[in-house]
Short mmCIF file of C-alpha atoms and ligand atoms in Angstrom, two decimals:
data_model
loop_
_atom_site.label_atom_id
_atom_site.label_comp_id
_atom_site.label_asym_id
_atom_site.label_seq_id
_atom_site.Cartn_x
_atom_site.Cartn_y
_atom_site.Cartn_z
CA MET Q 1 57.26 64.80 -34.04
CA VAL Q 2 54.07 65.07 -36.10
CA HIS Q 3 52.18 61.82 -36.82
CA LEU Q 4 50.12 61.85 -39.99
CA GLY Q 5 47.81 59.19 -41.31
CA SER Q 6 46.63 60.18 -44.78
CA ILE Q 7 46.85 62.58 -47.69
CA SER Q 8 43.61 64.23 -46.61
CA ASP Q 9 44.95 65.21 -43.18
CA LYS Q 10 44.71 68.93 -42.43
CA ILE Q 11 46.02 71.33 -39.88
CA GLU Q 12 44.41 74.48 -38.49
CA LEU Q 13 45.98 77.81 -39.43
CA ASN Q 14 46.14 80.69 -36.92
CA ASN Q 15 42.73 81.96 -38.08
CA GLY Q 16 40.96 78.60 -37.72
CA VAL Q 17 41.01 77.71 -41.44
CA GLN Q 18 41.98 74.10 -42.16
CA ILE Q 19 44.80 73.57 -44.68
CA PRO Q 20 45.92 70.22 -46.12
CA TRP Q 21 49.45 69.26 -45.09
CA PHE Q 22 50.22 68.10 -48.57
CA GLY Q 23 49.59 69.52 -52.03
CA LEU Q 24 50.70 69.87 -55.64
CA GLY Q 25 53.02 72.66 -56.80
CA VAL Q 26 52.65 73.82 -60.39
CA TRP Q 27 55.61 76.16 -61.01
CA GLN Q 28 56.92 75.39 -64.52
CA SER Q 29 53.88 73.26 -65.35
CA LYS Q 30 52.83 74.62 -68.72
CA GLU Q 31 49.48 76.38 -69.12
CA GLY Q 32 47.00 74.17 -70.99
CA ARG Q 33 47.06 70.39 -71.15
CA GLU Q 34 50.20 69.93 -69.06
CA VAL Q 35 49.00 71.73 -65.94
CA GLU Q 36 45.45 70.45 -66.38
CA HIS Q 37 46.65 66.84 -66.52
CA ALA Q 38 48.85 67.35 -63.47
CA VAL Q 39 46.00 68.82 -61.43
CA GLU Q 40 43.61 66.13 -62.64
CA ALA Q 41 46.07 63.35 -61.69
CA ALA Q 42 46.67 64.95 -58.31
CA LEU Q 43 42.98 65.31 -57.48
CA GLN Q 44 42.35 61.71 -58.54
CA THR Q 45 45.19 60.59 -56.25
CA GLY Q 46 43.60 62.44 -53.33
CA TYR Q 47 45.55 65.71 -53.29
CA ARG Q 48 43.33 68.55 -52.09
CA LEU Q 49 45.72 71.54 -52.27
CA ILE Q 50 47.06 73.19 -55.43
CA ASP Q 51 49.78 75.85 -55.23
CA THR Q 52 49.98 78.29 -58.13
CA ALA Q 53 50.96 81.96 -58.62
CA ALA Q 54 50.15 84.72 -61.08
CA VAL Q 55 53.71 84.57 -62.42
CA TYR Q 56 53.45 80.83 -63.22
CA GLY Q 57 51.06 81.74 -66.03
CA ASN Q 58 48.85 78.70 -65.42
CA GLU Q 59 46.05 79.90 -63.15
CA GLU Q 60 43.47 79.38 -65.91
CA GLY Q 61 44.50 75.75 -66.41
CA VAL Q 62 44.42 75.13 -62.67
CA GLY Q 63 40.95 76.66 -62.43
CA ARG Q 64 39.66 74.61 -65.37
CA ALA Q 65 41.01 71.33 -64.01
CA VAL Q 66 39.54 72.01 -60.58
CA LYS Q 67 36.15 72.79 -62.06
CA GLU Q 68 36.18 69.76 -64.35
CA SER Q 69 37.13 67.42 -61.51
CA GLY Q 70 33.59 67.70 -60.16
CA ILE Q 71 34.99 67.77 -56.62
CA GLY Q 72 33.17 70.24 -54.38
CA ARG Q 73 34.85 73.63 -54.22
CA GLY Q 74 34.89 73.45 -50.43
CA GLU Q 75 37.04 70.34 -50.57
CA ILE Q 76 39.88 71.88 -52.57
CA PHE Q 77 42.34 74.41 -51.20
CA ILE Q 78 43.81 76.84 -53.77
CA THR Q 79 46.79 79.08 -53.13
CA THR Q 80 47.97 81.86 -55.42
CA LYS Q 81 50.42 84.75 -55.03
CA VAL Q 82 50.86 88.39 -55.99
CA TRP Q 83 53.89 88.88 -58.23
CA ASN Q 84 56.63 91.42 -57.48
CA THR Q 85 55.81 93.85 -60.28
CA ASP Q 86 52.24 94.11 -58.96
CA GLN Q 87 53.26 94.93 -55.41
CA GLY Q 88 51.82 98.05 -53.74
CA TYR Q 89 48.33 98.55 -52.31
CA ASP Q 90 46.11 99.35 -55.31
CA SER Q 91 48.06 97.26 -57.78
CA THR Q 92 47.79 94.23 -55.48
CA LEU Q 93 44.02 94.62 -55.31
CA ARG Q 94 43.94 94.70 -59.13
CA ALA Q 95 46.33 91.74 -59.42
CA PHE Q 96 44.16 89.73 -57.03
CA GLU Q 97 41.05 90.41 -59.09
CA ALA Q 98 42.87 89.25 -62.24
CA SER Q 99 44.10 86.06 -60.52
CA ARG Q 100 40.68 85.31 -59.16
CA ARG Q 101 39.13 85.75 -62.60
CA ARG Q 102 41.73 83.51 -64.24
CA LEU Q 103 41.15 80.85 -61.59
CA GLY Q 104 37.39 81.20 -62.02
CA LEU Q 105 36.84 81.34 -58.26
CA ASP Q 106 34.70 83.47 -55.97
CA VAL Q 107 37.05 83.05 -53.04
CA VAL Q 108 40.74 82.11 -52.96
CA ASP Q 109 41.80 79.94 -50.03
CA LEU Q 110 45.27 81.42 -49.47
CA TYR Q 111 46.84 84.52 -51.02
CA LEU Q 112 50.55 85.16 -50.51
CA VAL Q 113 53.00 88.01 -51.01
CA HIS Q 114 55.36 86.13 -53.35
CA TRP Q 115 58.66 87.85 -52.39
CA PRO Q 116 59.57 90.53 -49.80
CA VAL Q 117 60.05 93.39 -52.26
CA ALA Q 118 61.82 96.14 -50.28
CA GLY Q 119 59.75 99.24 -49.66
CA LYS Q 120 56.60 97.57 -50.98
CA TYR Q 121 55.74 94.42 -49.09
CA LYS Q 122 53.99 96.23 -46.24
CA ASP Q 123 51.60 98.05 -48.59
CA THR Q 124 51.08 94.81 -50.47
CA TYR Q 125 50.25 93.02 -47.25
CA ARG Q 126 47.78 95.77 -46.26
CA ALA Q 127 45.93 95.01 -49.48
CA LEU Q 128 45.87 91.32 -48.52
CA GLU Q 129 44.40 92.29 -45.14
CA ARG Q 130 41.67 94.21 -46.93
CA LEU Q 131 40.91 91.20 -49.18
CA TYR Q 132 40.80 89.00 -46.09
CA ARG Q 133 38.44 91.32 -44.23
CA ASP Q 134 36.22 91.56 -47.30
CA GLY Q 135 35.95 87.76 -47.39
CA GLN Q 136 37.62 87.41 -50.77
CA VAL Q 137 40.38 85.18 -49.37
CA ARG Q 138 40.10 82.71 -46.50
CA ALA Q 139 43.67 83.19 -45.32
CA ILE Q 140 46.65 85.41 -46.13
CA GLY Q 141 50.37 84.98 -45.79
CA VAL Q 142 53.80 85.57 -47.19
CA SER Q 143 56.51 83.75 -49.07
CA ASN Q 144 60.29 83.98 -48.97
CA PHE Q 145 60.20 86.05 -45.79
CA GLN Q 146 63.22 85.75 -43.53
CA ALA Q 147 62.78 86.26 -39.78
CA HIS Q 148 63.76 89.94 -40.07
CA HIS Q 149 61.10 90.54 -42.76
CA LEU Q 150 58.50 88.91 -40.52
CA GLU Q 151 59.64 90.92 -37.52
CA ASP Q 152 59.25 94.10 -39.54
CA LEU Q 153 55.82 93.10 -40.85
CA LEU Q 154 54.55 91.96 -37.45
CA GLN Q 155 55.22 95.42 -36.03
CA THR Q 156 52.47 96.97 -38.14
CA CYS Q 157 50.22 94.28 -39.57
CA GLU Q 158 46.76 93.66 -38.14
CA VAL Q 159 46.39 90.08 -39.33
CA VAL Q 160 49.30 87.76 -38.52
CA PRO Q 161 50.31 85.88 -41.68
CA ALA Q 162 48.95 82.34 -41.57
CA VAL Q 163 51.71 80.86 -43.74
CA ASN Q 164 55.29 81.57 -44.77
CA GLN Q 165 56.17 79.56 -47.90
CA VAL Q 166 59.94 79.19 -48.22
CA GLU Q 167 62.61 77.03 -49.80
CA PHE Q 168 63.04 74.06 -47.49
CA HIS Q 169 64.71 70.67 -48.03
CA PRO Q 170 67.53 68.56 -46.54
CA LEU Q 171 70.24 70.94 -47.79
CA LEU Q 172 68.38 73.98 -46.38
CA THR Q 173 66.64 73.04 -43.16
CA GLN Q 174 65.80 76.60 -42.04
CA ARG Q 175 66.16 75.75 -38.35
CA GLN Q 176 66.04 79.34 -37.09
CA LEU Q 177 63.26 80.47 -39.38
CA ARG Q 178 61.21 77.42 -38.41
CA ALA Q 179 61.63 78.26 -34.72
CA TYR Q 180 60.66 81.88 -35.40
CA CYS Q 181 57.54 80.88 -37.33
CA ASP Q 182 56.54 78.34 -34.67
CA LYS Q 183 56.84 80.98 -31.99
CA SER Q 184 54.80 83.45 -34.07
CA ASN Q 185 52.07 80.94 -34.94
CA ILE Q 186 52.88 81.03 -38.67
CA LYS Q 187 52.92 77.73 -40.57
CA LEU Q 188 55.98 77.03 -42.67
CA GLN Q 189 55.30 75.58 -46.12
CA ALA Q 190 58.16 74.05 -48.12
CA TRP Q 191 58.87 75.04 -51.71
CA SER Q 192 61.31 73.00 -53.81
CA PRO Q 193 60.93 70.22 -51.23
CA LEU Q 194 62.44 67.77 -53.75
CA MET Q 195 65.47 69.99 -54.34
CA GLN Q 196 64.14 70.46 -57.87
CA GLY Q 197 64.84 66.78 -58.58
CA ASN Q 198 68.42 66.68 -57.16
CA LEU Q 199 67.70 63.68 -54.99
CA ASP Q 200 70.78 61.51 -55.49
CA VAL Q 201 72.07 61.76 -51.91
CA THR Q 202 73.63 58.67 -50.26
CA LEU Q 203 71.66 58.90 -47.00
CA LEU Q 204 68.37 59.38 -48.84
CA ASN Q 205 69.15 56.38 -51.07
CA GLU Q 206 69.95 54.25 -48.01
CA LEU Q 207 66.74 55.20 -46.23
CA ALA Q 208 64.78 54.62 -49.43
CA GLU Q 209 66.18 51.10 -49.61
CA LYS Q 210 65.35 50.41 -45.98
CA TYR Q 211 61.70 51.48 -46.31
CA PHE Q 212 61.11 50.26 -49.90
CA LYS Q 213 60.48 53.88 -50.83
CA THR Q 214 62.15 56.42 -53.14
CA PRO Q 215 64.40 59.32 -52.04
CA ALA Q 216 61.56 61.70 -52.95
CA GLN Q 217 59.21 59.88 -50.59
CA ILE Q 218 61.81 59.92 -47.79
CA VAL Q 219 62.22 63.69 -48.11
CA LEU Q 220 58.48 64.41 -48.23
CA ARG Q 221 57.89 62.23 -45.19
CA TRP Q 222 60.69 64.12 -43.38
CA ASP Q 223 58.91 67.42 -44.18
CA LEU Q 224 55.64 66.27 -42.67
CA GLN Q 225 57.21 64.72 -39.57
CA HIS Q 226 58.87 68.09 -39.00
CA GLY Q 227 55.46 69.74 -39.11
CA VAL Q 228 56.26 71.50 -42.39
CA LEU Q 229 53.53 71.70 -45.05
CA THR Q 230 54.77 70.55 -48.44
CA ILE Q 231 53.90 71.05 -52.12
CA PRO Q 232 56.04 68.88 -54.44
CA LYS Q 233 55.71 69.55 -58.16
CA SER Q 234 55.46 67.00 -60.91
CA VAL Q 235 53.68 66.88 -64.24
CA LYS Q 236 53.97 63.08 -64.42
CA ALA Q 237 51.01 61.07 -63.14
CA GLU Q 238 53.18 58.25 -61.79
CA ARG Q 239 55.38 60.67 -59.82
CA ILE Q 240 52.33 62.55 -58.56
CA LYS Q 241 51.12 59.21 -57.13
CA GLU Q 242 54.58 58.27 -55.87
CA ASN Q 243 55.01 61.58 -54.03
CA ALA Q 244 51.73 61.09 -52.18
CA ASP Q 245 52.47 57.50 -51.13
CA ILE Q 246 54.15 58.50 -47.88
CA PHE Q 247 51.54 57.73 -45.26
CA ASP Q 248 52.41 54.10 -44.53
CA PHE Q 249 55.82 54.47 -42.88
CA GLU Q 250 57.53 56.62 -40.27
CA LEU Q 251 61.14 57.78 -39.99
CA THR Q 252 62.71 57.30 -36.56
CA GLU Q 253 63.92 60.27 -34.50
CA THR Q 254 67.50 59.25 -35.30
CA GLU Q 255 66.79 59.15 -39.04
CA MET Q 256 65.08 62.54 -38.86
CA ALA Q 257 68.18 63.95 -37.12
CA SER Q 258 70.53 62.39 -39.66
CA ILE Q 259 68.61 64.00 -42.55
CA ASP Q 260 68.75 67.31 -40.64
CA GLU Q 261 72.53 66.98 -40.66
CA LEU Q 262 72.61 67.17 -44.47
CA ASP Q 263 71.95 70.92 -44.10
CA ARG Q 264 74.47 73.00 -46.08
CA HIS Q 265 72.49 76.28 -46.23
CA HIS Q 266 72.33 75.51 -49.93
CA ARG Q 267 69.70 77.26 -52.04
CA PHE Q 268 68.47 76.06 -55.43
CA GLY Q 269 66.36 79.20 -55.71
CA ALA Q 270 67.04 82.89 -55.07
CA ASP Q 271 68.14 84.35 -51.76
CA PRO Q 272 65.32 86.43 -50.21
CA ASP Q 273 67.94 88.94 -49.00
CA ASN Q 274 69.47 89.37 -52.43
CA PHE Q 275 67.15 88.91 -55.39
CA ASN Q 276 66.79 91.11 -58.43
CA PHE Q 277 63.34 90.36 -59.84
P1 NDP Z 301 60.36 70.41 -56.42
O1 NDP Z 301 61.42 70.37 -55.38
O2 NDP Z 301 58.97 70.04 -56.08
O3 NDP Z 301 60.89 69.50 -57.62
C1 NDP Z 301 60.25 69.43 -58.85
C2 NDP Z 301 61.18 68.70 -59.81
O4 NDP Z 301 61.40 67.37 -59.37
C3 NDP Z 301 60.62 68.63 -61.20
O5 NDP Z 301 61.71 68.68 -62.10
C4 NDP Z 301 59.99 67.23 -61.23
O6 NDP Z 301 59.99 66.76 -62.56
C5 NDP Z 301 60.90 66.46 -60.33
N1 NDP Z 301 60.23 65.39 -59.56
C6 NDP Z 301 58.97 65.41 -59.05
N2 NDP Z 301 58.71 64.27 -58.39
C7 NDP Z 301 59.83 63.51 -58.48
C8 NDP Z 301 60.16 62.22 -58.01
N3 NDP Z 301 59.29 61.50 -57.30
N4 NDP Z 301 61.39 61.73 -58.29
C9 NDP Z 301 62.28 62.46 -59.00
N5 NDP Z 301 62.02 63.70 -59.48
C10 NDP Z 301 60.80 64.22 -59.22
O7 NDP Z 301 60.49 71.86 -57.09
P2 NDP Z 301 59.63 73.16 -57.29
O8 NDP Z 301 60.65 74.22 -57.37
O9 NDP Z 301 58.66 73.02 -58.38
O10 NDP Z 301 58.84 73.40 -55.90
C11 NDP Z 301 57.55 72.88 -55.64
C12 NDP Z 301 56.49 73.96 -55.70
O11 NDP Z 301 56.77 74.98 -54.75
C13 NDP Z 301 56.43 74.72 -57.02
O12 NDP Z 301 55.85 73.97 -58.05
C14 NDP Z 301 55.65 75.94 -56.61
O13 NDP Z 301 54.27 75.64 -56.50
C15 NDP Z 301 56.26 76.22 -55.25
N6 NDP Z 301 57.38 77.19 -55.36
C16 NDP Z 301 57.24 78.41 -54.75
C17 NDP Z 301 58.22 79.35 -54.80
C18 NDP Z 301 58.02 80.65 -54.12
O14 NDP Z 301 58.83 81.57 -54.33
N7 NDP Z 301 57.00 80.81 -53.31
C19 NDP Z 301 59.49 79.12 -55.53
C20 NDP Z 301 59.57 77.80 -56.10
C21 NDP Z 301 58.55 76.88 -55.99
P3 NDP Z 301 58.64 66.32 -63.36
O15 NDP Z 301 57.66 67.44 -63.27
O16 NDP Z 301 59.16 66.05 -64.73
O17 NDP Z 301 58.17 65.08 -62.65
#
C-alpha cells in the first residue's frame, strides 16, 4: 500500500520525470472565468498538476491562470492531449503546436494520445516520440488504452508510455489493466475518479462517517493508497479544497479491499473498445 503525506508528494515516471500524485481535472470547466477560477483555487490550495485537453476548449484559460498565479513554471505540471480528429503523424505535430500556443508554454509536461483511434494511434504516438526527443514535452503517454492496445503499441514504440490515463473508480477498479501497467512500468492515472459526482454509495457513506470525511475524500484516498494518480474535477473552490484534504487519514487494508469489492465493471464514460468519436 502506498503511504502519502501531502498534496505536493510526487512520484517518478519511467523516464525520471517527477509527477504529482494529485491534480485538478478541467473537463467541462468552461473556458474563461470558470476554468481560470478553478485553476486559481487549486493552485492556492496546493495543487500542482492541471489536466486539460485540446477538446476541452479551455487550454487558454488554464494557461492564463497558471501564468497569473506567479508560481514558478517548474513547480506546475501541465498535461494536455491530442484529440481524435487530429490523430496521425503530421496532424498530431500541428495539434501539439496549437495546444502549446493556447497554453502559452514552451514545454508541456505530459502529452497524451486521448483515445486509441484504430489505425491511427501508432502514427500519433510516433509524433509524440518526436516531440519528446525534441524536448518539447517532458513525458508522453496514452489515455483509454486497454491492455491489448498497450501490447500492440509496445511492440513498435521506442519510448514506453509514462502514463495511461483511464476511467477508474470503485465501480470500475481495472484490476487487470492495473497489473499490466505495473508490470510494464506505466503509471495509471484515474479519470472520473469521483464517478462524475455519483457518490451516494452506502459503504462510502459509512467510511466517510467513520473518518469525519466525505465520500469524495474516501474515494480519492483509496486511489492514492492503490498507487493510482488522480485528477478530480470541480469548479467550486470549497470542493477543490475538500478533494485535496485527504492527507491526514489512512484507510485500513480491509477497508481498501471492501471498496475494491464495489467493482461492477461499470463505466460512466465511453468504452475504449467501442467508441464512435
Ligand atoms: P469526476 O469524477 O472528477 O467528477 C466531477 C464531478 O463531480 C463534477 O460534476 C463535480 O461538480 C463533482 N464533484 C467534484 N468534487 C465533488 C465533491 N467533493 N463532492 C461531490 N461532487 C463533487 O469527473 P471527470 O469526468 O471530470 O474526471 C476528472 C478529470 O479526468 C476530468 O476533468 C478530465 O481532466 C479527466 N478526464 C479524462 C478523460 C479521458 O478520456 N482522458 C475522460 C474524462 C475525464 P462541480 O464541478 O460542480 O463541483
